[in-house]
CSV table of C-alpha atoms in Angstrom, one decimal:
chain,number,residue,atom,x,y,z
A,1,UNK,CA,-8.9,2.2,-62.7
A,2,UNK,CA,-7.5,-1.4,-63.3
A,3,UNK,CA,-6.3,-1.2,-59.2
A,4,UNK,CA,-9.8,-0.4,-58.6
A,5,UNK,CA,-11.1,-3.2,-59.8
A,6,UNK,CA,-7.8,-5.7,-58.4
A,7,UNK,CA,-8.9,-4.2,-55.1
A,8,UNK,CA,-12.3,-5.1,-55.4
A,9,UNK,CA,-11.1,-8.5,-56.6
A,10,UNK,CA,-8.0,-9.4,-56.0
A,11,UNK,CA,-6.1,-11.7,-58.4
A,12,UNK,CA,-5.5,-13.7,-56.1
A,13,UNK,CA,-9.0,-15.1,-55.5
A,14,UNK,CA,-9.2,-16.1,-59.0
A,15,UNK,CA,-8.9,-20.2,-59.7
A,16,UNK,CA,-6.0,-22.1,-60.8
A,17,UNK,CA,-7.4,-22.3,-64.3
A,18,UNK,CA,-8.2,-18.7,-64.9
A,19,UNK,CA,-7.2,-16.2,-66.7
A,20,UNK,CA,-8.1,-13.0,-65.4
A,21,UNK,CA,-7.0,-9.3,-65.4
A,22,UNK,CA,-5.4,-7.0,-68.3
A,23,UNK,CA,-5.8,-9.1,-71.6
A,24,UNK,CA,-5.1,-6.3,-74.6
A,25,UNK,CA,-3.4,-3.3,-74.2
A,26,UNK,CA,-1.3,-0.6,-72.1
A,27,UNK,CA,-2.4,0.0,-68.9
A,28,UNK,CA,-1.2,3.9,-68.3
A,29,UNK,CA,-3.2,4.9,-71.4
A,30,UNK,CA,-6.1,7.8,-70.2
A,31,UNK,CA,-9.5,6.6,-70.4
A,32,UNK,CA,-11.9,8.1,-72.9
A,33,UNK,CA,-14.6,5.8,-71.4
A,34,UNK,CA,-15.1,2.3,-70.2
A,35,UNK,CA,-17.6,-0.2,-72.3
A,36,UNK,CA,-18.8,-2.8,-69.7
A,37,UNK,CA,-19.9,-6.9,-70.7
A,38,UNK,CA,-20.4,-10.4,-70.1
A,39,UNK,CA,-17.8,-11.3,-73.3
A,40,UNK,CA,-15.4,-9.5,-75.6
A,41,UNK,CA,-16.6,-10.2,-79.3
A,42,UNK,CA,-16.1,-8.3,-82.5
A,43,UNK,CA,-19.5,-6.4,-82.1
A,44,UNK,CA,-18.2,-5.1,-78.3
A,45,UNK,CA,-15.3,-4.0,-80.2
A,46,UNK,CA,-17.7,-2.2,-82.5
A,47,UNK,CA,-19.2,-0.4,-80.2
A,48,UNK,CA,-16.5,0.3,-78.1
A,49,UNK,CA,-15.3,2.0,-80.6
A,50,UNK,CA,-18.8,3.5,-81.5
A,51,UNK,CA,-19.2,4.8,-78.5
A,52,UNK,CA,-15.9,6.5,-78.1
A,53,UNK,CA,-14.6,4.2,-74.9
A,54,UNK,CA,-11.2,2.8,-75.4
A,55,UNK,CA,-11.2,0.2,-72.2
A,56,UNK,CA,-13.2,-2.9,-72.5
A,57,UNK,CA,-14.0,-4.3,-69.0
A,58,UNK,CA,-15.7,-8.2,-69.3
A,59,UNK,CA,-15.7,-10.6,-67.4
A,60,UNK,CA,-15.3,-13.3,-69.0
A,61,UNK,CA,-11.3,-13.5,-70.6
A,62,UNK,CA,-11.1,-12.7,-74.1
A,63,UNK,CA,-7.7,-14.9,-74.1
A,64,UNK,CA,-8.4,-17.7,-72.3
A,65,UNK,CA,-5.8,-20.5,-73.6
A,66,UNK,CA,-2.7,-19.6,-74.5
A,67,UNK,CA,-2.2,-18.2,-78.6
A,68,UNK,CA,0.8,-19.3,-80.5
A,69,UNK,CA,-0.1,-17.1,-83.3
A,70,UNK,CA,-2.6,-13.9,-84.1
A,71,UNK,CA,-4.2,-14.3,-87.5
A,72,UNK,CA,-8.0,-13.9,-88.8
A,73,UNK,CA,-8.7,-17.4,-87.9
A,74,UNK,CA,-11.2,-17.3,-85.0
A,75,UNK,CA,-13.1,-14.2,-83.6
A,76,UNK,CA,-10.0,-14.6,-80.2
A,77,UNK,CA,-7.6,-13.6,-82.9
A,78,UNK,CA,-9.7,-11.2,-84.9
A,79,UNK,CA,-10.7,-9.2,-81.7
A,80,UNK,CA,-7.1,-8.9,-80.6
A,81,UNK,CA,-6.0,-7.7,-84.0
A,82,UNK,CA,-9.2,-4.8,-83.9
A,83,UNK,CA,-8.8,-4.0,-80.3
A,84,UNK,CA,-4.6,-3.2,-80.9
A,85,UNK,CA,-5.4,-1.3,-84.4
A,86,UNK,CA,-7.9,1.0,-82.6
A,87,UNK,CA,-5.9,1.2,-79.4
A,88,UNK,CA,-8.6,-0.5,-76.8
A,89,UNK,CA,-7.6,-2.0,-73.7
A,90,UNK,CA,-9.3,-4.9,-72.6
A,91,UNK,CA,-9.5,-6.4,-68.8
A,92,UNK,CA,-11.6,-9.5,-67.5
A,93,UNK,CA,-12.5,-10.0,-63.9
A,94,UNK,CA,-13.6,-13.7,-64.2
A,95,UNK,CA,-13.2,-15.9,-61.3
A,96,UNK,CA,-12.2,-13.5,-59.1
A,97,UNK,CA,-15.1,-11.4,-59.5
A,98,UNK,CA,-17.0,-14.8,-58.8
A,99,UNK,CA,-15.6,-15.3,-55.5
A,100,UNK,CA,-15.4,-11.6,-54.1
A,101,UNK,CA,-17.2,-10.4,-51.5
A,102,UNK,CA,-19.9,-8.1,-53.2
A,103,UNK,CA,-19.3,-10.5,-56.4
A,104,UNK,CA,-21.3,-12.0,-58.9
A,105,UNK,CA,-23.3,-14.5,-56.9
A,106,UNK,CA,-24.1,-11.5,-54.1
A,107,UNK,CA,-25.5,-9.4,-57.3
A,108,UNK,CA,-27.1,-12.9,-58.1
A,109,UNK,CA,-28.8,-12.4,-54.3
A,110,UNK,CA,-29.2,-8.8,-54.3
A,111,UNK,CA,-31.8,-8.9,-57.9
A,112,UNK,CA,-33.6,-11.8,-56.0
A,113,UNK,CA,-33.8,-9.8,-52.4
A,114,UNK,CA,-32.2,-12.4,-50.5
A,115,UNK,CA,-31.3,-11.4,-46.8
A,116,UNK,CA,-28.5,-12.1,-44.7
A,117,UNK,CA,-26.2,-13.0,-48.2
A,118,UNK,CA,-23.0,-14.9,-46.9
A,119,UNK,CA,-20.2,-16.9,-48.7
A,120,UNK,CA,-20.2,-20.9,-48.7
A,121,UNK,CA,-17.5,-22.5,-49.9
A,122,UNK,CA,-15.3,-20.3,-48.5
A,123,UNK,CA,-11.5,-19.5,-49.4
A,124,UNK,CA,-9.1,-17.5,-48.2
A,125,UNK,CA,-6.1,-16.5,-50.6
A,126,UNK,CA,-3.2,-13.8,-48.7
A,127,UNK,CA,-5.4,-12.8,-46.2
A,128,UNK,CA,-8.0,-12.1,-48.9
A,129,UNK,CA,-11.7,-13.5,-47.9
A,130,UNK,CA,-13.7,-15.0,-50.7
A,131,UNK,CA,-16.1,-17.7,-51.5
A,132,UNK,CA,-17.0,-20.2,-54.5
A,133,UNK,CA,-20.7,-19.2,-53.6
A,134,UNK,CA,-23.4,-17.8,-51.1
A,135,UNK,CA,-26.1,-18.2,-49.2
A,136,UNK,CA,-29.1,-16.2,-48.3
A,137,UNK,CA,-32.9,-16.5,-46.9
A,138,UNK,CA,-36.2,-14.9,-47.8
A,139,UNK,CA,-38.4,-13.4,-44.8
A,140,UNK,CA,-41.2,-15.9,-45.7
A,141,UNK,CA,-41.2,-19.3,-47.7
A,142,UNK,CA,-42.7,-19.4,-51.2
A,143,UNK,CA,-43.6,-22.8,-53.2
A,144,UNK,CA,-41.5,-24.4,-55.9
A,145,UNK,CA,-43.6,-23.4,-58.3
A,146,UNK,CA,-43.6,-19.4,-57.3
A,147,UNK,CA,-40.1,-19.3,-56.8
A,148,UNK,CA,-39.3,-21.1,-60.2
A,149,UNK,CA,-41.6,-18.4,-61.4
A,150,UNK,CA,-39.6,-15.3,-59.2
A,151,UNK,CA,-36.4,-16.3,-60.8
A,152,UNK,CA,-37.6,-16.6,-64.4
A,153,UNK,CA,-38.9,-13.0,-64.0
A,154,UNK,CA,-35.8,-11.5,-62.2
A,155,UNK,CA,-33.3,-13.1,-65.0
A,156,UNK,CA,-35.4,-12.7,-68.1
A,157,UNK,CA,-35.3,-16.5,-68.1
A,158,UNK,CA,-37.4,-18.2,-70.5
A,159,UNK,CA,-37.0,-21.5,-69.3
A,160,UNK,CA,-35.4,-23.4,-66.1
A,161,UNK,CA,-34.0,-27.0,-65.9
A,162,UNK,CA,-35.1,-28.1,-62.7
A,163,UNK,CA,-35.1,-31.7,-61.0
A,164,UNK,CA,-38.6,-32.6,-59.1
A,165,UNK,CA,-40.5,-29.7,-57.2
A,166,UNK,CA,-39.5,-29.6,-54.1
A,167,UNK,CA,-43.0,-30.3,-51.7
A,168,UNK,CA,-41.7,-27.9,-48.8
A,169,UNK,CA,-41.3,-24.0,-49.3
A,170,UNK,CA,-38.0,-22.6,-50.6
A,171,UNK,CA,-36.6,-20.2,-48.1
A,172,UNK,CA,-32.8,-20.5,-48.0
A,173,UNK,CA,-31.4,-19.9,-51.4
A,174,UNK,CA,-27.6,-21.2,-52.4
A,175,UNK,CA,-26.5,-19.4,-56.0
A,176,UNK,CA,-23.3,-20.2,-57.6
A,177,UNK,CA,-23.4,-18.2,-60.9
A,178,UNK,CA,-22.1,-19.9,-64.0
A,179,UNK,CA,-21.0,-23.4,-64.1
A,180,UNK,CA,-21.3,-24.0,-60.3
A,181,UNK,CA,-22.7,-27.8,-60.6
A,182,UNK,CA,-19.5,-28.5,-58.5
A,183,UNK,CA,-21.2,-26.7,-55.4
A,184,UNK,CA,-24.2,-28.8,-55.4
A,185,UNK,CA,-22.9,-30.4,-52.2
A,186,UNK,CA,-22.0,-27.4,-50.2
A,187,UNK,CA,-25.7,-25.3,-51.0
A,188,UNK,CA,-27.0,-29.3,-49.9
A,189,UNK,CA,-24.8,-28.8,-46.5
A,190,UNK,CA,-25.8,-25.7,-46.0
A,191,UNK,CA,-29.3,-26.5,-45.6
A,192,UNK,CA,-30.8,-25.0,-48.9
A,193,UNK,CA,-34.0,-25.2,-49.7
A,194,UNK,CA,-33.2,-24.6,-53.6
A,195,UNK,CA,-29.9,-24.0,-55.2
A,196,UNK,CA,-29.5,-21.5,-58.3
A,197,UNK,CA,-26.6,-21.7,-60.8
A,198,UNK,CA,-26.4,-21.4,-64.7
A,199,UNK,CA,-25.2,-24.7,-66.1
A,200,UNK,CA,-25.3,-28.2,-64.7
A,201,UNK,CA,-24.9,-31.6,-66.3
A,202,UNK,CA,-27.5,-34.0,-66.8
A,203,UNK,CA,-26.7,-37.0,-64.5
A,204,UNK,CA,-25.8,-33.7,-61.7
A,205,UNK,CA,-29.8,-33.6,-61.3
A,206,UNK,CA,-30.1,-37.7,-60.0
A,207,UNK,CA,-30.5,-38.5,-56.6
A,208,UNK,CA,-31.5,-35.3,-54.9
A,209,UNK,CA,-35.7,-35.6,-55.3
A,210,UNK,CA,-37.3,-33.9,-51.7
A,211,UNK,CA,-33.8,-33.3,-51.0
A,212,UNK,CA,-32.9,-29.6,-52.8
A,213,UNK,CA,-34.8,-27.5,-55.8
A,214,UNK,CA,-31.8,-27.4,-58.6
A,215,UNK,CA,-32.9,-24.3,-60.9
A,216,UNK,CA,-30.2,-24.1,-63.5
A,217,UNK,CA,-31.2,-20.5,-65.4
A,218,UNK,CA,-28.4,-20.6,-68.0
A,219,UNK,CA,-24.5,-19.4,-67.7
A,220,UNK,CA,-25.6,-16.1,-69.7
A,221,UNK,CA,-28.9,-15.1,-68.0
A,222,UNK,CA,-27.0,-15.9,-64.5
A,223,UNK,CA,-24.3,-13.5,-64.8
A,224,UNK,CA,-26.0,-11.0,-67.2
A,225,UNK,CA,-26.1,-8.5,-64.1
A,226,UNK,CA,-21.8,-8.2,-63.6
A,227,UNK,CA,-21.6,-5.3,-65.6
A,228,UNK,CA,-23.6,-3.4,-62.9
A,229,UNK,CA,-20.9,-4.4,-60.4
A,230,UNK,CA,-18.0,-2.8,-62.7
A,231,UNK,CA,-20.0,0.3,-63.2
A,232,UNK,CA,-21.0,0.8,-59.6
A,233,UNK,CA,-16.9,0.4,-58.7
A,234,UNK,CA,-15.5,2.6,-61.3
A,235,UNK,CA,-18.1,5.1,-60.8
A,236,UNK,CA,-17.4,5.3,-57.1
A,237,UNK,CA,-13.2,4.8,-57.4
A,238,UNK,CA,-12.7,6.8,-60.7
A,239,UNK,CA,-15.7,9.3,-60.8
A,240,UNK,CA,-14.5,10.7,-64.2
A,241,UNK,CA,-14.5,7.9,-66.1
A,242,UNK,CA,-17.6,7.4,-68.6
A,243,UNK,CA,-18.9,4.3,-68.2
A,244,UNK,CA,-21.3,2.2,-71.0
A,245,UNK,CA,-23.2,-0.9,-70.4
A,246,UNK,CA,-22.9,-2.8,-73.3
A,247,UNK,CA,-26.2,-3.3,-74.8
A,248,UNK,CA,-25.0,-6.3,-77.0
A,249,UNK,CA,-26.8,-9.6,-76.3
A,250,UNK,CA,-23.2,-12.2,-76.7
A,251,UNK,CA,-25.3,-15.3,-75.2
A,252,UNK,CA,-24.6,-17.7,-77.6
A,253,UNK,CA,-27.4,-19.7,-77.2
A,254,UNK,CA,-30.6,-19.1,-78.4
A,255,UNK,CA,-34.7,-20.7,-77.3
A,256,UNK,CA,-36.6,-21.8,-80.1
């Protein structure tokens, strides 16, 4: 199942700084059932292990700097320690997943209905197509306000941080999911009307008034959706397998 997933997104594709691909665990163990997430905490480990799966699939990696020792000190350690007593496998397709084609940022496009989805920012890596981001268009233009308003309602979004409203209509839409403030230029280039990603920093929003509508949604509720890309590949590669959305909320940050 773990080729499946490499063959959907290669390593290779990944960044420089990632860490991606088998985390805890053998990887010839059979598969009682795969539990599928955003991030690897103790409660995903609890209901893995409720719900009978022994591979956790995430995408974000569980062990992302390097440990020089496994004690009870963080919940990194502590999850390592459960996941090897109860004999659970965990993988991460971070980075990689981000820049495959079918990827995050085309599930990103796909919940929004965007059309002719393509890759901007492109990469190849041994022959291997992928992109930093993409690109896609609407039928028909909408206002700033309604499309602030579309993309609230399709991410569960509470709130947006967005510069000024844009005075034209919003028709081509760049998304970067995640922390994708470094893209800002390229969705520019590329002629967007509006540009979609989950984090930015503050001073990223200056200077770009009538130029592009930023709408930054939040790192969680922008790649909430992954999950659904893991279950539709291991459903259609490895039919037998059981597959579980996790239904634990792991955003760490909470709207009061």
């Amino acid at each position: 199942m773990l080729c499946a997933l490499e063959r959907f997104a290669p390593l290779p594709l990944q960044e420089d700084f990632d860490n991606a691909g088998l985390q805890v665990g053998l990887t010839e163990a059979e598969v009682s059932g795969a539990l599928l997430c955003l991030d690897v905490t103790e409660r995903v480990v609890d209901e893995a292990i409720d719900q009978g799966c022994n591979l956790i699939v995430a995408h974000h990696p569980l062990i992302f700097r390097p440990l020089k020792r496994i004690t009870d000190a963080n919940y990194v350690q502590r999850v390592v320690i459960k996941a090897i007593q109860h004999q659970i496998t965990i993988v991460a397709m971070h980075t990689n997943m981000d820049n495959a084609l079918g990827g995050v940022n085309f599930k990103i496009a796909e919940k929004l209905g965007l059309k002719n989805v393509r890759f901007f920012a492109q990469k190849e890596v041994d022959g291997i197509e992928g992109g930093s981001g993409v690109v896609g268009e609407w039928d028909k233009g909408m206002s700033a306000e309604d499309f602030i308003q579309e993309v609230k309602a399709c991410f569960g979004v509470k709130c947006v941080h967005a510069n000024q409203l844009l005075e034209r209509p919003i028709r081509r839409v760049a998304i970067c999911g995640g922390a994708g403030a470094f893209l800002l230029g390229d969705a520019i280039a590329q002629e967007a009307d509006a540009f979609i990603t989950g984090e930015m920093h503050y001073h990223d929003y200056f200077d770009h008034e009538q130029q592009i509508q930023i709408c930054v949604i939040g790192h969680y509720e922008s790649e909430q959706y992954t999950k659904e890309i893991f279950k539709s590949i291991i459903e259609e590669k490895c039919p037998k397998v059981r597959c579980v959305l996790s239904q634990v909320n792991t955003n760490p940050i909470i709207y009061l």
